[in-house]
Tab-separated table of C-alpha atoms in Angstrom:
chain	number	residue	atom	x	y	z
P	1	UNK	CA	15.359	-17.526	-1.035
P	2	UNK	CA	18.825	-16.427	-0.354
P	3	UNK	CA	19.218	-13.590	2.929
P	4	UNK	CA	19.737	-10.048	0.682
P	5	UNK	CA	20.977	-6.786	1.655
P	6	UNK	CA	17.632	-4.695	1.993
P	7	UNK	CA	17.627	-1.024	2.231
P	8	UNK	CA	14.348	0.763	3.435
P	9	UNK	CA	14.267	4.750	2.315
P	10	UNK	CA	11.789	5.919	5.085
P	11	UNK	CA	11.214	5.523	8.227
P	12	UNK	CA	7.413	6.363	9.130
P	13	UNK	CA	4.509	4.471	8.936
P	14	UNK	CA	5.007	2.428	5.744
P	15	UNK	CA	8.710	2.305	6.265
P	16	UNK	CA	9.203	0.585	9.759
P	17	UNK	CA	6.410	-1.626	8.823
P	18	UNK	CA	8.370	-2.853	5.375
P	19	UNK	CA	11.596	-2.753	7.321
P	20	UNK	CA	10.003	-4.875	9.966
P	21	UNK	CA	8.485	-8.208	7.625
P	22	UNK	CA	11.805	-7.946	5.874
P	23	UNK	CA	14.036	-8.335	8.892
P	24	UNK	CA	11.231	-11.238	10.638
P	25	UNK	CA	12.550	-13.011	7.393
P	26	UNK	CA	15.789	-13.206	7.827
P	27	UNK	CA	17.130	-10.254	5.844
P	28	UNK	CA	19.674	-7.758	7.202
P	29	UNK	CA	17.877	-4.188	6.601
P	30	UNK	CA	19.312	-1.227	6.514
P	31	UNK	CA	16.648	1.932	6.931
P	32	UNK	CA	17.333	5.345	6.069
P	33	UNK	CA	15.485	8.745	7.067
P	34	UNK	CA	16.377	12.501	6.836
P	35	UNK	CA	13.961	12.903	9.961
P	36	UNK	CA	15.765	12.310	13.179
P	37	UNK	CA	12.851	11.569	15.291
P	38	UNK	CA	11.476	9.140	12.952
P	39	UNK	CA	14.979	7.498	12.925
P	40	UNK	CA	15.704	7.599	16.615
P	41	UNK	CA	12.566	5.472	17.254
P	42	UNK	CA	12.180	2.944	14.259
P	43	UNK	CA	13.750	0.014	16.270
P	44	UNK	CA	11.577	0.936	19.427
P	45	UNK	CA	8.839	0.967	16.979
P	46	UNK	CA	9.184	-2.116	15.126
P	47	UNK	CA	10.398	-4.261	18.589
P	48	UNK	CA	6.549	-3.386	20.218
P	49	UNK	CA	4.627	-4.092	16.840
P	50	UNK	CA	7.041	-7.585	16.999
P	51	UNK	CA	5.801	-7.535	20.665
P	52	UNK	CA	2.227	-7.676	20.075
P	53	UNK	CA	1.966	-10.070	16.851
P	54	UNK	CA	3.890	-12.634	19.007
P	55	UNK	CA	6.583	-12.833	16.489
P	56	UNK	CA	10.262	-13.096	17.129
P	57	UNK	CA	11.998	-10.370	19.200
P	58	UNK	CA	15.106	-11.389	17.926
P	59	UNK	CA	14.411	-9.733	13.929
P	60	UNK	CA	14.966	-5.957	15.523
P	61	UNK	CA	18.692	-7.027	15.370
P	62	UNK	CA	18.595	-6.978	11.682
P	63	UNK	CA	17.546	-3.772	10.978
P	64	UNK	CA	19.633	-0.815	10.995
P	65	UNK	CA	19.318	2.633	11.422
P	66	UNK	CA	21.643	5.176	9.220
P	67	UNK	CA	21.308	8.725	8.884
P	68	UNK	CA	23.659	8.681	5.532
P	69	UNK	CA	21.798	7.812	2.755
P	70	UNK	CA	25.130	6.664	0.905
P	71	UNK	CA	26.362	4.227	4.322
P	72	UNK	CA	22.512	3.061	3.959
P	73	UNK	CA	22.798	2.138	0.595
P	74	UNK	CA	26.519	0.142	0.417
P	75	UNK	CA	26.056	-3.253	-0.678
P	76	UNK	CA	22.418	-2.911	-1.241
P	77	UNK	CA	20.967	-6.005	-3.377
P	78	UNK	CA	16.895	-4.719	-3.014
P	79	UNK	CA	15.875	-0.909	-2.106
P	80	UNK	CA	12.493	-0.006	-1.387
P	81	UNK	CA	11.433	3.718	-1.089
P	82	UNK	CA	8.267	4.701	1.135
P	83	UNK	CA	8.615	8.461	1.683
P	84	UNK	CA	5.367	10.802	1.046
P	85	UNK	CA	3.140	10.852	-2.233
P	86	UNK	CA	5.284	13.715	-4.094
P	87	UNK	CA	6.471	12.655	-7.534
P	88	UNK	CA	9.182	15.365	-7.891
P	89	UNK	CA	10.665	14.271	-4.702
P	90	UNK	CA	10.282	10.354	-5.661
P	91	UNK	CA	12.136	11.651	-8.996
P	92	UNK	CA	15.096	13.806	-7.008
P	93	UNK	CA	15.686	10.595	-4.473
P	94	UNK	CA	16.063	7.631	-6.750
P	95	UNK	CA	18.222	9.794	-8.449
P	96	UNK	CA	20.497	10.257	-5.635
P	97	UNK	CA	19.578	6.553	-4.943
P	98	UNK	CA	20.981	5.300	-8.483
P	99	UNK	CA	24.421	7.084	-7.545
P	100	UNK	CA	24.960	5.004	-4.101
P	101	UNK	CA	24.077	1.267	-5.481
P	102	UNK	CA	25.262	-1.479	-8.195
P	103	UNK	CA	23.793	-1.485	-11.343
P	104	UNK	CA	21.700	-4.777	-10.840
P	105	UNK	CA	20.637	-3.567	-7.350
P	106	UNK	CA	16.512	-3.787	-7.766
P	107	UNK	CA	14.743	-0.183	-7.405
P	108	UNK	CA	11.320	-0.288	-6.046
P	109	UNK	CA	8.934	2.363	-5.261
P	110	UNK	CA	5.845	1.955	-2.170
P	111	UNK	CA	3.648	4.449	-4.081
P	112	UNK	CA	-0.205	4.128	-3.615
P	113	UNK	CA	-1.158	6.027	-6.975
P	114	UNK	CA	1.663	7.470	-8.960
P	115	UNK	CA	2.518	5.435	-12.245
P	116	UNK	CA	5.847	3.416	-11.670
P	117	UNK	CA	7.197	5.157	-15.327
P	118	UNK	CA	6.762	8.713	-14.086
P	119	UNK	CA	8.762	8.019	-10.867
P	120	UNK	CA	11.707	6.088	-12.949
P	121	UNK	CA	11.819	7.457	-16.262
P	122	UNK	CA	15.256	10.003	-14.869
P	123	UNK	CA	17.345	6.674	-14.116
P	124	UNK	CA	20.257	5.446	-16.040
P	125	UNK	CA	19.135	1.763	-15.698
P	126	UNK	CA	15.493	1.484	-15.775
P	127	UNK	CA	15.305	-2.024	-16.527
P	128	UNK	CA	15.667	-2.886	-12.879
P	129	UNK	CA	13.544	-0.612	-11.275
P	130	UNK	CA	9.823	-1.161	-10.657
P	131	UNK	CA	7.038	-0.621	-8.130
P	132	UNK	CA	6.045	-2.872	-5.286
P	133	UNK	CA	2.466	-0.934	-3.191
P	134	UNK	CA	2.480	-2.133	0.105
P	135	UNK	CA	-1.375	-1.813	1.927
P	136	UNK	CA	-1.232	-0.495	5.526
P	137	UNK	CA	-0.472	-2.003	7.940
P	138	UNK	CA	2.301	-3.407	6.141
P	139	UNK	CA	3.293	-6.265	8.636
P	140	UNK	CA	-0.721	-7.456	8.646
P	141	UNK	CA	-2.178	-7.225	5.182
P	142	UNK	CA	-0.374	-9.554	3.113
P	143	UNK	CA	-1.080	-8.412	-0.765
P	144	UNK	CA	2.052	-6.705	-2.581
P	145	UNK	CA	1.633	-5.143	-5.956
P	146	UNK	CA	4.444	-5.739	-8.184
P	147	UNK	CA	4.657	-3.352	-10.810
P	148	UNK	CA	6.447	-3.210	-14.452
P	149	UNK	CA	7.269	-0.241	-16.269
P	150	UNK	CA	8.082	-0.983	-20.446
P	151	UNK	CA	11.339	-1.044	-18.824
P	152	UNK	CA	11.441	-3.609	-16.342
P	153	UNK	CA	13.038	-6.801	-16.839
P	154	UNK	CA	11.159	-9.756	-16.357
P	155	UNK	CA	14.432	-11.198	-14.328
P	156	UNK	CA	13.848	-7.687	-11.720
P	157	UNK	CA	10.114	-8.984	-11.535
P	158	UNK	CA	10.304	-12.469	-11.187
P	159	UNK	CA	13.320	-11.725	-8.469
P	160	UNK	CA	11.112	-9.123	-6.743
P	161	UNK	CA	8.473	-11.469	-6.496
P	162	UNK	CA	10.446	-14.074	-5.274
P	163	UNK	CA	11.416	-11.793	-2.675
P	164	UNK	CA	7.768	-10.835	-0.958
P	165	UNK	CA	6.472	-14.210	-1.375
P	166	UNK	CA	9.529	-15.747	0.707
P	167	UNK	CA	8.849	-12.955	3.363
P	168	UNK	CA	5.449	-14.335	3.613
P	169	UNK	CA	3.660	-11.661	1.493
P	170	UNK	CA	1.043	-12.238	-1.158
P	171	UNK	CA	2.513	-10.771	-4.122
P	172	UNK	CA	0.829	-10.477	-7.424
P	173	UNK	CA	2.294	-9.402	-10.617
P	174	UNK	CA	0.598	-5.731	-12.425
P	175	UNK	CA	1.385	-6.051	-16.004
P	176	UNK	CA	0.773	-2.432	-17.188
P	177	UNK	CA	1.865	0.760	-15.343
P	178	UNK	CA	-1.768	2.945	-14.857
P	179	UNK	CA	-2.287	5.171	-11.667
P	180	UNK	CA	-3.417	3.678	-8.611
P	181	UNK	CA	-2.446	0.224	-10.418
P	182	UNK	CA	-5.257	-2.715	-9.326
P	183	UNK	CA	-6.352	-2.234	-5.867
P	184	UNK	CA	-6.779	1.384	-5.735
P	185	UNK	CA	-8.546	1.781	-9.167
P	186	UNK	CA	-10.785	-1.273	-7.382
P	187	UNK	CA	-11.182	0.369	-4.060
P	188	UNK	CA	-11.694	4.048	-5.042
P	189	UNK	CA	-14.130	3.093	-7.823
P	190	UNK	CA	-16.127	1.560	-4.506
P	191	UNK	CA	-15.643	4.938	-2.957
P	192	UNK	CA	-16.421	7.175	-5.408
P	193	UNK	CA	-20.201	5.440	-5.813
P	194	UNK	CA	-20.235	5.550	-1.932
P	195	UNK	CA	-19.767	9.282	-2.051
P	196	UNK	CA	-22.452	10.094	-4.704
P	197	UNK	CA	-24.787	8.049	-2.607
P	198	UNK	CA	-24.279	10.429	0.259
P	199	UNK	CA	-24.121	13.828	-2.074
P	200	UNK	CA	-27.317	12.953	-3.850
P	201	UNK	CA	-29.757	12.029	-0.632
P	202	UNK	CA	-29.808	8.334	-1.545
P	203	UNK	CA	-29.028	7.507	2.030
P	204	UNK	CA	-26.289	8.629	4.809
P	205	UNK	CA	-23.110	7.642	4.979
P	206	UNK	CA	-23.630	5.434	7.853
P	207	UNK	CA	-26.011	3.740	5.663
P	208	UNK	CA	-23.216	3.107	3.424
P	209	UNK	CA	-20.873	1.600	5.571
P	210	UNK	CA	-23.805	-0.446	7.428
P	211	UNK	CA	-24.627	-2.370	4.020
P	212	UNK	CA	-21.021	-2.914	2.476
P	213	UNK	CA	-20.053	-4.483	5.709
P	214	UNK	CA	-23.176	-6.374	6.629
P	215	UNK	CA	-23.588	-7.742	2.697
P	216	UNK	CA	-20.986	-8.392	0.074
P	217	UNK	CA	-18.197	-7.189	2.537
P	218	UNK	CA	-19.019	-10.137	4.294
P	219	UNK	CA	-17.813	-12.373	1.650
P	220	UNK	CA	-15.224	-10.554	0.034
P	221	UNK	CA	-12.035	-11.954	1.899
P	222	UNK	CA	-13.278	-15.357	0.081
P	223	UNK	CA	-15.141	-14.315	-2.730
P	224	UNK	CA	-13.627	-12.025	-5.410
P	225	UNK	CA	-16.228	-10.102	-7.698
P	226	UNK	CA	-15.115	-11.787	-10.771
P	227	UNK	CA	-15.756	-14.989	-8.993
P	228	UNK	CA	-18.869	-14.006	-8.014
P	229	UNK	CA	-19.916	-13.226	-11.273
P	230	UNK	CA	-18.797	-16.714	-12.319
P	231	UNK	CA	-20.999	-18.211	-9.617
P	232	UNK	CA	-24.494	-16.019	-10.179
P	233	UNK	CA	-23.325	-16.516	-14.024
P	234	UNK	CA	-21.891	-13.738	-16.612
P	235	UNK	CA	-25.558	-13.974	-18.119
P	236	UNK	CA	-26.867	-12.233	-14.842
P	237	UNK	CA	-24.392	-9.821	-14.503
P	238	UNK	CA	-24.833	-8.775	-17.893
P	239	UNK	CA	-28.667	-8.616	-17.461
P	240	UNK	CA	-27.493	-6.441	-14.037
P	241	UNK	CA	-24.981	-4.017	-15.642
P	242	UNK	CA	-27.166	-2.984	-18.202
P	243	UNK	CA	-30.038	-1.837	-15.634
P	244	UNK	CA	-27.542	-0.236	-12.943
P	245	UNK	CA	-24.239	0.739	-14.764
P	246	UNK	CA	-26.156	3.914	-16.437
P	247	UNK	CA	-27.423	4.824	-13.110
P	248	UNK	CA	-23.843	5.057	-11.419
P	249	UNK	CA	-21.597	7.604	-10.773
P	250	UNK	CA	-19.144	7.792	-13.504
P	251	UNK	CA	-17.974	11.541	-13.240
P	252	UNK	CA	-14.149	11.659	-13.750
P	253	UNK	CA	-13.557	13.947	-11.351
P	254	UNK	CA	-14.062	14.475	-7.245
P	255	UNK	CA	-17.238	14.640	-6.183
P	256	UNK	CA	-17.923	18.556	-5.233
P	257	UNK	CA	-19.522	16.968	-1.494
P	258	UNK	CA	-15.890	15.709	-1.232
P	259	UNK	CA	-14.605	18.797	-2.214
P	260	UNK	CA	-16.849	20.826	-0.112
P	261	UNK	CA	-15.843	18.432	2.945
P	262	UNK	CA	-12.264	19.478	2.633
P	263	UNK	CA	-12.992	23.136	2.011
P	264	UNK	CA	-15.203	23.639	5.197
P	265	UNK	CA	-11.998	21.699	7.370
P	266	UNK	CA	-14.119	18.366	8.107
P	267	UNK	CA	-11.021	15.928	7.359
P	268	UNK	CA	-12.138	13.165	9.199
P	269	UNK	CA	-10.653	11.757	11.956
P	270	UNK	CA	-8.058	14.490	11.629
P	271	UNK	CA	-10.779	17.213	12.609
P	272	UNK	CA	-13.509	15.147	14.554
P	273	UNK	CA	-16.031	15.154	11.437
P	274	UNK	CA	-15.634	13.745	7.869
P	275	UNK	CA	-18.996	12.215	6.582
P	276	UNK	CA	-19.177	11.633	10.279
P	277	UNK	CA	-19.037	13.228	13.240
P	278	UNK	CA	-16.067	11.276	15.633
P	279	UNK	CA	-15.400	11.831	18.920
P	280	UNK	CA	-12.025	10.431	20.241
P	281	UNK	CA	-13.336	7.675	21.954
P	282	UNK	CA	-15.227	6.108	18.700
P	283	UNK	CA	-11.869	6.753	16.559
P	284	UNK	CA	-9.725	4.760	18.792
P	285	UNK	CA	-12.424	2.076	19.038
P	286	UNK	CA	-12.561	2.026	14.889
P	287	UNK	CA	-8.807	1.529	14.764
P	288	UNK	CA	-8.621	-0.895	17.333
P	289	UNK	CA	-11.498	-3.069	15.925
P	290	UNK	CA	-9.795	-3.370	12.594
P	291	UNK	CA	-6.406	-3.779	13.806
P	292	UNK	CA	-7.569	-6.881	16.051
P	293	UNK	CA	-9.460	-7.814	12.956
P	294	UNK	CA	-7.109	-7.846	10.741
P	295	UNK	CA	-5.086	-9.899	13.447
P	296	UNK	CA	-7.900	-12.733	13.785
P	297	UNK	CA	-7.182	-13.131	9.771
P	298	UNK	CA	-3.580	-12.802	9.876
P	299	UNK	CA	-3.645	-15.713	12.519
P	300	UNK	CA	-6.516	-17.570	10.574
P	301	UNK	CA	-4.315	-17.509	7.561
P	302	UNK	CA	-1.433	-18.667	9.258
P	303	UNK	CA	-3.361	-21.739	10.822
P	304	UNK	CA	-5.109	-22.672	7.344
């Protein structure tokens, strides 16, 4: 794919990671943040993450820092916002976005949740504007969810998808705009089930986390639960669903031990207890064994 003219709105976590697989391929990047500390330290930021992966040095050259979101935005064939989970503010920026760029220049949104048609429906030129969720960390997990509105053309998506996959992403195409789009409906669903197992005294929630990731977690970087299905047969499954689907949490709202969690300050690692108790040690041991796994398959993939 041709080098484009990226802009990055953001600067924090997601940001500087986006800004940072967009530069390693060969695309000048312009980033853009209304926080000064965030902005002062993107490049430092990005050059030791480039550091540690063993990739090339050289890609901090293309990015480049701006504190004007208008000089941030000349030229611009591709922006990509990744600013905080707060729709109105989503809504106010690519409105001031659309005002600074062509009208073919592709408008994407990093949200995790928020339908793509709520963020966009304000713009002049909706048809090229669409949602691409990133998963954290953004320069090791390589899915990108590429996300229509009724709007979007299929020229923006196909383009947009040419994009990530030339950047060495894994991008795959959503076809209708609901919240939390594929992954997150997939991965909350998982979550919400793993809650009510803790709130009704089925087991703990080390339990929980003990059999995900010592059974079917084992298997699901290669085996996808439709193609498991396919492999035990549709017949069992169906025979399955209709003994345990009745028997599973299917509330539509939070669970009140979730709710209660938050209330009474235990925010997880942000506190020291969640579901668990953490001291600092164990957190920093939990991050770093998923970051160096996450590594091992990063550089598995790359060898395969």
């Amino acid at each position: 794919m041709a080098k484009a003219r990226i802009t990055v709105i953001g600067a924090g976590l997601m940001g500087h990671g986006l800004a940072q697989v967009f530069a390693l391929g060969g695309h000048d990047v312009a980033i853009y943040d209304s926080f000064a500390a965030s902005l002062d330290t993107v490049k430092d930021r990005i050059a030791a993450n480039l550091r540690d992966l063993g990739d090339d040095p050289g890609a901090v050259a293309r990015v480049r820092p701006s504190a004007d979101l208008a000089d941030s935005l000349r030229d611009a064939d591709y922006v990509v916002e990744a600013v905080s989970e707060d729709l109105p503010l989503k809504q106010k920026l690519f409105g001031e976005i659309e005002k600074h760029v062509r009208p073919d220049t592709i408008l994407a949104s990093n949200t995790s949740v928020i339908p793509i048609t709520d963020i966009m429906r304000g713009l002049r030129h909706r048809d090229r504007a669409l949602g691409t969720h990133w998963w954290n960390p953004p320069f090791l997990i390589p899915l990108v969810e590429v996300i229509g509105t009724e709007w979007t053309s299929p020229q923006a998506i196909d383009w947009t998808i040419d994009l990530h996959r030339a950047a060495g992403k894994t991008p795959v195409h959503v076809k209708k705009d609901v919240p939390g789009f594929v992954g997150n409906r997939l991965q909350h669903a998982l979550w919400r089930e793993a809650v009510a197992l803790v709130e009704h005294g089925i087991c703990d929630a080390e339990t929980v986390d003990t059999v995900i990731k010592a059974a079917f977690g084992r298997r699901l970087a290669v085996l996808g639960p439709l193609e498991n299905a396919d492999l035990v047969g549709t017949d069992l499954t169906l025979a399955i669903h209709k003994t345990v689907l009745p028997a599973i949490e299917s509330r539509p709202g939070p669970s009140p031990y979730l709710e209660k969690l938050v209330a009474d300050g235990k925010l997880g690692f942000k506190s020291g207890e969640g579901f668990r108790a953490w001291t600092p040690e164990q957190q920093a041991a939990l991050r770093s064994q998923v970051l160096q796994h996450l590594k091992r398959a990063r550089d598995n993939d790359a060898a395969g």
